[in-house]
Tab-separated table of C-alpha atoms in Angstrom:
chain	number	residue	atom	x	y	z
A	81	MET	CA	10.557	28.433	-11.903
A	82	THR	CA	9.221	25.356	-13.641
A	83	ARG	CA	10.511	22.277	-15.410
A	84	PRO	CA	8.900	20.070	-18.067
A	85	LEU	CA	6.864	17.033	-17.087
A	86	VAL	CA	7.629	13.928	-19.147
A	87	THR	CA	5.124	11.066	-19.339
A	88	LEU	CA	6.558	7.557	-19.673
A	89	ASP	CA	4.957	4.166	-20.190
A	90	ALA	CA	5.261	2.303	-16.892
A	91	SER	CA	5.296	-1.055	-18.690
A	92	ASP	CA	9.008	-0.390	-19.445
A	93	PRO	CA	10.547	-0.292	-15.925
A	94	LEU	CA	14.068	0.353	-17.178
A	95	ALA	CA	12.873	3.425	-19.108
A	96	VAL	CA	11.144	4.625	-15.945
A	97	LEU	CA	14.365	3.958	-14.018
A	98	ARG	CA	16.341	6.146	-16.423
A	99	GLY	CA	13.660	8.855	-16.358
A	100	LEU	CA	13.576	8.857	-12.560
A	101	GLU	CA	17.358	9.015	-12.351
A	102	ALA	CA	17.327	12.078	-14.613
A	103	ALA	CA	14.513	13.688	-12.610
A	104	LEU	CA	16.351	13.200	-9.315
A	105	ALA	CA	19.414	14.847	-10.876
A	106	GLY	CA	17.424	17.943	-11.878
A	107	GLY	CA	16.199	16.937	-15.323
A	108	PRO	CA	12.576	16.830	-16.508
A	109	ALA	CA	10.041	15.699	-13.935
A	110	LEU	CA	8.585	12.234	-14.473
A	111	LEU	CA	5.015	10.950	-14.673
A	112	PRO	CA	4.826	7.150	-15.168
A	113	VAL	CA	1.474	5.934	-16.490
A	114	ALA	CA	-0.050	2.533	-17.222
A	115	GLU	CA	-2.156	1.810	-20.275
A	116	ASP	CA	-4.575	-0.440	-18.373
A	117	VAL	CA	-5.405	2.215	-15.759
A	118	PRO	CA	-8.210	4.700	-16.525
A	119	ALA	CA	-6.892	8.183	-17.223
A	120	LEU	CA	-7.778	11.009	-14.873
A	121	PRO	CA	-10.436	13.406	-16.155
A	122	THR	CA	-7.967	16.228	-16.843
A	123	PRO	CA	-4.678	15.861	-18.752
A	124	PRO	CA	-1.428	16.444	-16.861
A	125	PRO	CA	0.266	19.835	-17.191
A	126	ALA	CA	3.198	20.335	-19.550
A	127	ASP	CA	5.273	21.916	-16.779
A	128	VAL	CA	5.469	21.585	-13.001
A	129	PRO	CA	7.115	23.634	-10.247
A	130	GLN	CA	10.893	23.281	-10.175
A	131	ARG	CA	10.854	21.375	-6.876
A	132	VAL	CA	8.679	18.603	-8.304
A	133	ALA	CA	10.687	15.603	-9.571
A	134	LEU	CA	8.021	12.897	-9.694
A	135	VAL	CA	4.257	12.867	-10.165
A	136	VAL	CA	2.268	9.809	-9.119
A	137	GLU	CA	-1.289	9.422	-10.341
A	138	THR	CA	-3.569	7.561	-8.014
A	139	SER	CA	-7.274	6.938	-7.845
A	140	GLY	CA	-6.856	4.655	-4.837
A	141	SER	CA	-9.234	1.792	-4.165
A	142	THR	CA	-11.991	4.047	-2.856
A	143	GLY	CA	-11.179	7.701	-3.510
A	144	THR	CA	-11.121	10.142	-6.381
A	145	GLY	CA	-8.236	10.686	-8.766
A	146	LYS	CA	-5.277	12.862	-7.816
A	147	ARG	CA	-1.743	13.662	-8.915
A	148	VAL	CA	0.726	13.601	-6.039
A	149	ALA	CA	3.758	15.838	-6.563
A	150	LEU	CA	7.006	14.691	-4.928
A	151	SER	CA	10.339	16.473	-4.699
A	152	ALA	CA	13.734	14.832	-5.121
A	153	ASP	CA	14.490	15.781	-1.510
A	154	ALA	CA	11.434	13.903	-0.256
A	155	LEU	CA	12.159	10.783	-2.318
A	156	LEU	CA	15.831	10.679	-1.338
A	157	ALA	CA	15.071	11.329	2.334
A	158	GLY	CA	12.644	8.418	2.358
A	159	ALA	CA	15.147	6.139	0.618
A	160	ALA	CA	17.967	7.041	3.002
A	161	ALA	CA	15.823	6.499	6.100
A	162	ALA	CA	14.551	3.178	4.745
A	163	ASP	CA	18.076	1.939	4.022
A	164	GLN	CA	19.093	2.831	7.556
A	165	ALA	CA	16.071	1.049	9.015
A	166	LEU	CA	16.734	-2.084	6.944
A	167	GLY	CA	20.452	-2.281	7.656
A	168	GLY	CA	22.029	-0.640	4.619
A	169	PRO	CA	21.721	-0.329	0.830
A	170	GLY	CA	21.082	-3.380	-1.298
A	171	SER	CA	20.015	-4.853	-4.598
A	172	TRP	CA	16.309	-5.161	-5.329
A	173	VAL	CA	13.925	-7.468	-7.134
A	174	LEU	CA	11.178	-5.355	-8.712
A	175	ALA	CA	7.835	-7.149	-8.544
A	176	LEU	CA	5.478	-4.139	-8.451
A	177	PRO	CA	4.215	-1.758	-11.163
A	178	THR	CA	6.292	1.379	-11.616
A	179	HIS	CA	3.345	3.755	-11.836
A	180	TYR	CA	2.697	3.125	-8.130
A	181	ILE	CA	4.832	4.566	-5.354
A	182	ALA	CA	5.926	1.167	-3.988
A	183	GLY	CA	7.418	0.173	-7.346
A	184	LEU	CA	8.942	3.629	-7.773
A	185	ASN	CA	10.493	3.279	-4.318
A	186	VAL	CA	12.328	0.171	-5.495
A	187	LEU	CA	13.719	2.213	-8.388
A	188	THR	CA	14.685	5.150	-6.152
A	189	ARG	CA	16.518	2.915	-3.699
A	190	SER	CA	18.268	1.134	-6.557
A	191	ILE	CA	19.420	4.485	-7.959
A	192	VAL	CA	20.734	5.562	-4.550
A	193	ALA	CA	22.570	2.235	-4.131
A	194	GLY	CA	23.971	2.353	-7.665
A	195	THR	CA	22.345	-0.957	-8.588
A	196	THR	CA	19.940	-2.140	-11.282
A	197	PRO	CA	16.892	-4.057	-10.047
A	198	SER	CA	16.166	-7.547	-11.261
A	199	LEU	CA	12.753	-7.500	-12.944
A	200	VAL	CA	9.987	-10.028	-12.427
A	201	ALA	CA	8.647	-10.955	-15.856
A	202	PRO	CA	5.721	-8.675	-16.817
A	203	GLY	CA	2.145	-9.872	-16.698
A	204	HIS	CA	0.343	-11.909	-14.079
A	205	PHE	CA	2.626	-12.366	-11.035
A	206	THR	CA	3.759	-15.936	-10.485
A	207	ALA	CA	6.006	-17.533	-7.911
A	208	GLU	CA	8.108	-19.044	-10.707
A	209	ALA	CA	8.732	-15.627	-12.272
A	210	PHE	CA	9.735	-14.235	-8.888
A	211	ALA	CA	12.157	-17.114	-8.261
A	212	ASP	CA	13.708	-16.531	-11.693
A	213	ALA	CA	14.182	-12.828	-10.925
A	214	ALA	CA	15.709	-13.674	-7.548
A	215	ASP	CA	18.188	-16.010	-9.254
A	216	ARG	CA	19.202	-13.172	-11.603
A	217	LEU	CA	19.737	-10.679	-8.785
A	218	GLU	CA	23.328	-9.472	-8.586
A	219	VAL	CA	24.833	-8.151	-5.365
A	220	GLY	CA	28.192	-6.457	-4.820
A	221	PRO	CA	30.372	-4.993	-2.064
A	222	ALA	CA	28.698	-1.556	-2.204
A	223	ALA	CA	25.186	-2.991	-1.858
A	224	PRO	CA	25.495	-6.535	-0.534
A	225	ARG	CA	21.978	-6.963	0.806
A	226	ARG	CA	18.948	-8.455	-0.964
A	227	TYR	CA	15.570	-6.723	-0.834
A	228	THR	CA	12.176	-6.859	-2.482
A	229	SER	CA	8.747	-5.305	-2.001
A	230	LEU	CA	5.520	-7.299	-2.327
A	231	VAL	CA	1.824	-6.963	-1.650
A	232	PRO	CA	0.250	-9.666	0.562
A	233	VAL	CA	-1.262	-11.672	-2.308
A	234	GLN	CA	2.180	-11.915	-3.952
A	235	LEU	CA	3.757	-13.089	-0.715
A	236	ALA	CA	1.062	-15.749	-0.374
A	237	ARG	CA	1.772	-17.034	-3.893
A	238	VAL	CA	5.487	-17.209	-3.161
A	239	LEU	CA	4.858	-19.164	0.036
A	240	ASP	CA	2.801	-21.690	-1.926
A	241	ASP	CA	5.879	-22.546	-4.021
A	242	ALA	CA	8.894	-24.314	-2.494
A	243	ARG	CA	11.491	-22.895	-4.899
A	244	ALA	CA	10.248	-19.330	-4.594
A	245	THR	CA	10.029	-19.625	-0.808
A	246	ALA	CA	13.635	-20.811	-0.636
A	247	ALA	CA	14.686	-17.900	-2.836
A	248	LEU	CA	12.816	-15.377	-0.683
A	249	ALA	CA	14.368	-16.761	2.488
A	250	ARG	CA	17.757	-15.571	1.178
A	251	PHE	CA	16.591	-11.944	1.236
A	252	ASP	CA	17.639	-9.625	4.033
A	253	ALA	CA	14.194	-8.009	4.112
A	254	VAL	CA	10.891	-8.368	2.293
A	255	LEU	CA	8.716	-5.267	2.491
A	256	VAL	CA	5.015	-6.161	2.551
A	257	GLY	CA	2.489	-3.373	2.190
A	258	GLY	CA	-0.237	-1.807	0.112
A	259	GLN	CA	-2.861	-3.197	2.489
A	260	ALA	CA	-3.036	-4.876	5.877
A	261	THR	CA	-1.037	-8.108	6.025
A	262	PRO	CA	-3.045	-10.907	7.678
A	263	ALA	CA	-1.481	-12.353	10.824
A	264	PRO	CA	-1.545	-15.957	9.493
A	265	LEU	CA	0.409	-14.830	6.421
A	266	ARG	CA	3.023	-13.124	8.593
A	267	GLU	CA	3.309	-16.286	10.660
A	268	ARG	CA	3.757	-18.431	7.534
A	269	ALA	CA	6.525	-16.154	6.331
A	270	ARG	CA	8.252	-16.205	9.696
A	271	ALA	CA	8.067	-20.002	9.861
A	272	ALA	CA	9.689	-20.167	6.408
A	273	GLY	CA	12.618	-18.065	7.593
A	274	ILE	CA	11.524	-14.949	5.693
A	275	ARG	CA	12.142	-11.522	7.226
A	276	ALA	CA	8.866	-9.851	6.303
A	277	VAL	CA	8.636	-6.167	7.244
A	278	THR	CA	5.111	-4.762	7.177
A	279	THR	CA	5.036	-1.235	5.807
A	280	TYR	CA	2.620	1.667	6.023
A	281	GLY	CA	2.652	4.798	3.921
A	282	ALA	CA	1.178	6.450	0.853
A	283	SER	CA	2.166	8.299	-2.284
A	284	GLU	CA	1.896	11.439	-0.132
A	285	THR	CA	4.693	10.125	2.119
A	286	SER	CA	6.988	8.932	-0.691
A	287	GLY	CA	5.825	5.409	0.107
A	288	GLY	CA	6.275	3.387	3.276
A	289	CYS	CA	7.560	5.359	6.249
A	290	VAL	CA	6.359	3.141	9.110
A	291	TYR	CA	7.972	-0.306	9.366
A	292	ASP	CA	6.378	-2.935	11.602
A	293	GLY	CA	4.382	-0.147	13.235
A	294	VAL	CA	7.437	2.006	14.030
A	295	PRO	CA	8.080	5.294	12.183
A	296	PHE	CA	11.588	5.317	10.729
A	297	GLY	CA	14.173	8.092	10.618
A	298	THR	CA	12.792	11.467	11.696
A	299	VAL	CA	9.169	10.604	10.877
A	300	GLN	CA	6.751	11.746	13.571
A	301	THR	CA	3.188	10.602	14.220
A	302	ARG	CA	0.250	12.258	15.909
A	303	LEU	CA	-3.355	11.251	16.560
A	304	VAL	CA	-5.944	13.997	16.103
A	305	ASP	CA	-9.521	12.936	16.862
A	306	GLY	CA	-8.493	9.375	16.089
A	307	GLU	CA	-6.916	10.269	12.733
A	308	LEU	CA	-3.249	9.455	12.079
A	309	TRP	CA	-1.103	12.434	11.059
A	310	LEU	CA	2.464	12.066	9.756
A	311	HIS	CA	5.331	14.560	9.628
A	312	GLY	CA	8.787	14.252	8.124
A	313	PRO	CA	11.082	15.170	5.221
A	314	MET	CA	9.415	12.604	2.942
A	315	LEU	CA	6.104	14.477	2.586
A	316	ALA	CA	4.808	15.397	-0.864
A	317	GLU	CA	4.599	18.950	-2.112
A	318	GLY	CA	0.861	18.484	-2.553
A	319	TYR	CA	-1.557	17.747	-5.388
A	320	LEU	CA	-1.054	19.167	-8.855
A	321	GLY	CA	-3.873	21.472	-9.876
A	322	ASP	CA	-5.783	21.028	-6.603
A	323	ASP	CA	-4.865	23.694	-4.078
A	324	THR	CA	-8.018	23.072	-2.047
A	325	ARG	CA	-7.235	19.399	-1.503
A	326	THR	CA	-3.595	20.228	-0.777
A	327	ALA	CA	-4.580	22.753	1.889
A	328	SER	CA	-6.994	20.363	3.609
A	329	THR	CA	-4.636	17.356	3.521
A	330	PHE	CA	-1.295	18.993	4.352
A	331	VAL	CA	-1.694	21.213	7.403
A	332	VAL	CA	0.701	23.222	9.559
A	333	ASP	CA	0.415	22.842	13.319
A	334	ASP	CA	2.932	23.909	15.981
A	335	GLY	CA	5.233	25.022	13.179
A	336	LEU	CA	5.346	21.546	11.591
A	337	ARG	CA	3.776	20.418	8.311
A	338	TRP	CA	1.614	17.311	8.701
A	339	TYR	CA	-0.075	14.891	6.319
A	340	ARG	CA	-3.580	13.943	7.372
A	341	THR	CA	-3.782	10.291	6.348
A	342	GLY	CA	-7.547	9.830	6.666
A	343	ASP	CA	-6.823	6.603	8.544
A	344	ALA	CA	-7.960	5.717	12.032
A	345	ALA	CA	-5.173	4.463	14.266
A	346	THR	CA	-4.021	3.841	17.804
A	347	THR	CA	-0.534	4.174	19.267
A	348	SER	CA	1.049	2.365	22.195
A	349	ASP	CA	4.689	2.610	23.296
A	350	GLY	CA	5.596	4.257	19.996
A	351	VAL	CA	3.980	1.541	17.864
A	352	VAL	CA	1.264	2.576	15.418
A	353	ARG	CA	-1.691	0.327	14.696
A	354	VAL	CA	-3.771	1.393	11.708
A	355	LEU	CA	-7.431	0.406	12.030
A	356	GLY	CA	-8.718	1.412	8.600
A	357	ARG	CA	-10.139	4.423	6.806
A	358	LEU	CA	-12.008	6.936	8.921
A	359	ASP	CA	-14.620	7.159	6.168
A	360	ASP	CA	-14.953	3.363	6.123
A	361	VAL	CA	-16.924	3.139	9.354
A	362	VAL	CA	-20.529	1.946	9.326
A	363	ILE	CA	-23.123	2.748	11.953
A	364	SER	CA	-24.821	-0.567	12.632
A	365	GLY	CA	-27.626	-0.543	15.169
A	366	GLY	CA	-26.266	2.749	16.544
A	367	GLU	CA	-22.720	1.418	17.023
A	368	LYS	CA	-19.638	2.425	15.040
A	369	VAL	CA	-18.027	-0.529	13.220
A	370	PRO	CA	-14.656	0.009	11.436
A	371	LEU	CA	-14.787	-2.227	8.363
A	372	GLY	CA	-10.997	-2.401	8.169
A	373	LEU	CA	-10.847	-3.897	11.644
A	374	VAL	CA	-13.575	-6.430	10.793
A	375	GLU	CA	-11.640	-7.351	7.646
A	376	ARG	CA	-8.452	-7.852	9.630
A	377	HIS	CA	-10.162	-10.404	11.871
A	378	VAL	CA	-11.887	-12.177	8.965
A	379	ARG	CA	-8.493	-12.585	7.316
A	380	GLU	CA	-7.243	-14.442	10.371
A	381	LEU	CA	-9.462	-17.380	9.401
A	382	PRO	CA	-7.912	-20.180	7.288
A	383	GLY	CA	-8.061	-19.489	3.560
A	384	GLN	CA	-9.440	-15.965	4.025
A	385	ASP	CA	-6.234	-13.923	3.814
A	386	ALA	CA	-7.560	-12.116	0.714
A	387	ALA	CA	-11.174	-11.633	1.869
A	388	VAL	CA	-12.639	-8.132	1.692
A	389	VAL	CA	-15.236	-6.627	4.005
A	390	THR	CA	-17.570	-3.991	2.596
A	391	ARG	CA	-20.903	-2.463	3.580
A	392	ARG	CA	-24.514	-3.106	2.698
A	393	SER	CA	-27.667	-1.156	3.549
A	394	SER	CA	-29.998	-2.774	6.066
A	395	ASP	CA	-33.595	-1.797	6.869
A	396	GLU	CA	-33.129	-3.097	10.392
A	397	TRP	CA	-29.598	-1.964	11.330
A	398	GLY	CA	-28.879	0.905	8.921
A	399	GLU	CA	-25.699	-0.643	7.499
A	400	VAL	CA	-23.985	-3.982	8.065
A	401	PRO	CA	-20.594	-5.518	7.196
A	402	VAL	CA	-20.509	-8.082	4.387
A	403	VAL	CA	-17.640	-10.447	3.553
A	404	VAL	CA	-16.693	-10.917	-0.098
A	405	THR	CA	-14.395	-13.866	-0.762
A	406	ALA	CA	-13.316	-16.302	-3.442
A	407	THR	CA	-12.877	-19.081	-0.842
A	408	PRO	CA	-16.008	-20.708	0.619
A	409	ILE	CA	-16.510	-20.330	4.361
A	410	ASP	CA	-19.400	-20.843	6.748
A	411	LEU	CA	-21.077	-17.571	7.697
A	412	GLN	CA	-21.649	-18.628	11.297
A	413	ARG	CA	-17.948	-19.328	11.747
A	414	VAL	CA	-17.144	-15.839	10.502
A	415	ARG	CA	-19.781	-14.244	12.737
A	416	ASP	CA	-18.578	-16.101	15.844
A	417	HIS	CA	-14.930	-15.204	15.198
A	418	VAL	CA	-15.629	-11.508	14.626
A	419	GLN	CA	-18.056	-11.227	17.530
A	420	ALA	CA	-15.498	-12.714	19.930
A	421	ALA	CA	-13.048	-9.983	18.989
A	422	LEU	CA	-15.215	-6.954	18.242
A	423	GLY	CA	-18.720	-7.527	19.590
A	424	ARG	CA	-22.143	-8.286	18.138
A	425	ALA	CA	-22.504	-5.157	16.006
A	426	ALA	CA	-19.385	-6.054	14.001
A	427	ARG	CA	-20.665	-9.498	12.938
A	428	PRO	CA	-20.893	-9.722	9.121
A	429	ALA	CA	-24.436	-10.142	7.867
A	430	ALA	CA	-23.502	-12.263	4.866
A	431	VAL	CA	-20.733	-13.955	2.917
A	432	VAL	CA	-20.736	-13.234	-0.823
A	433	LEU	CA	-18.807	-15.884	-2.756
A	434	VAL	CA	-17.239	-14.769	-6.051
A	435	ASP	CA	-15.131	-16.566	-8.656
A	436	ALA	CA	-12.358	-13.994	-8.278
A	437	LEU	CA	-12.001	-10.743	-6.382
A	438	PRO	CA	-11.661	-7.661	-8.613
A	439	MET	CA	-8.128	-6.319	-8.215
A	440	LEU	CA	-6.255	-3.151	-9.078
A	441	SER	CA	-3.052	-3.481	-11.093
A	442	ALA	CA	-0.964	-2.902	-7.962
A	443	GLY	CA	-2.355	-6.087	-6.434
A	444	LYS	CA	-4.815	-4.361	-4.099
A	445	PRO	CA	-8.522	-5.200	-3.975
A	446	ASP	CA	-10.659	-2.927	-6.159
A	447	ARG	CA	-13.005	-1.933	-3.364
A	448	ARG	CA	-15.365	0.086	-5.523
A	449	ALA	CA	-15.894	-2.883	-7.853
A	450	ILE	CA	-16.289	-5.210	-4.873
A	451	HIS	CA	-18.864	-2.920	-3.279
A	452	ALA	CA	-20.766	-2.884	-6.569
A	453	LEU	CA	-20.908	-6.701	-6.479
A	454	VAL	CA	-22.604	-6.541	-3.077
A	455	ASP	CA	-25.021	-3.833	-4.241
A	456	ASP	CA	-25.995	-5.946	-7.250
A	457	GLU	CA	-26.927	-8.955	-5.137
């Protein structure tokens, strides 16, 4: 059994909302796309398996293109577990693109709550536009809570504006994800009275399924050779047109179906700490250096909450970490700070100063473009 796959322009969030609502009710499956995002090499199919309600295209910041197929059951299970973890259904401000899973999650949770999200004006995200959307947000007895979902750079812009900060402080929870949230940014939010909830997840898990390091609902975690695996009702069906990738990424073990995240992690007392991509480890002078962990410590430094750490070839060491930032900082200060936390091998070899960091439309750093900047130096 199949059903048609309808492609919609993600620049019209309300049209995507209506399309998603129909898909969740058993109508045509939905594929939201953005005009400013490069198309995948192959066109999407006209029809998809009956269980598929939503298809999310993603190239990621480092990987190759894929189409993640999600069922209505997975999306609704994730929404229900998230509502329970946050304290109940609510009304949402939509500040993220609706061709990415985080923006689609806002729509799904709005549909479940029977509310219509308040939209941040399209275009470049500004604190003023967010404050305006927050002022327009309507709450009612059935969904009395206020929620939004942001990426770290958006949260930082809000915190730089007094009116937007005051508006955000009225929210019951602010989901912050898409990338690691620097500790200084979390502290700023907390000091401003904002309940920021750091999230971890992927399109393959119907979005965030780990809040503040704790899996919600019936989500289970496992570490296999240092890689984080996730299990739960929110897992995707797989990848459209790519059975090989589906089989290698979604595996059955002990009778349970697991998603291999490709991320390195540690767990302690039930709390998950993601260290970065397993394939984003450099061997520097014979020692393994996780670039994501180096980046996390660099972002602890003042003004560096958006800095990116990438790799560069070295005749002496093999590969070395390099910091790319739009905010000037002394290299020795960076090296001393990282060495104190991670050792000599993790010290960045250079700081590359740029006018602006290349970004993806979802607000994440475009790591391939950033790596190219370092290669061109």
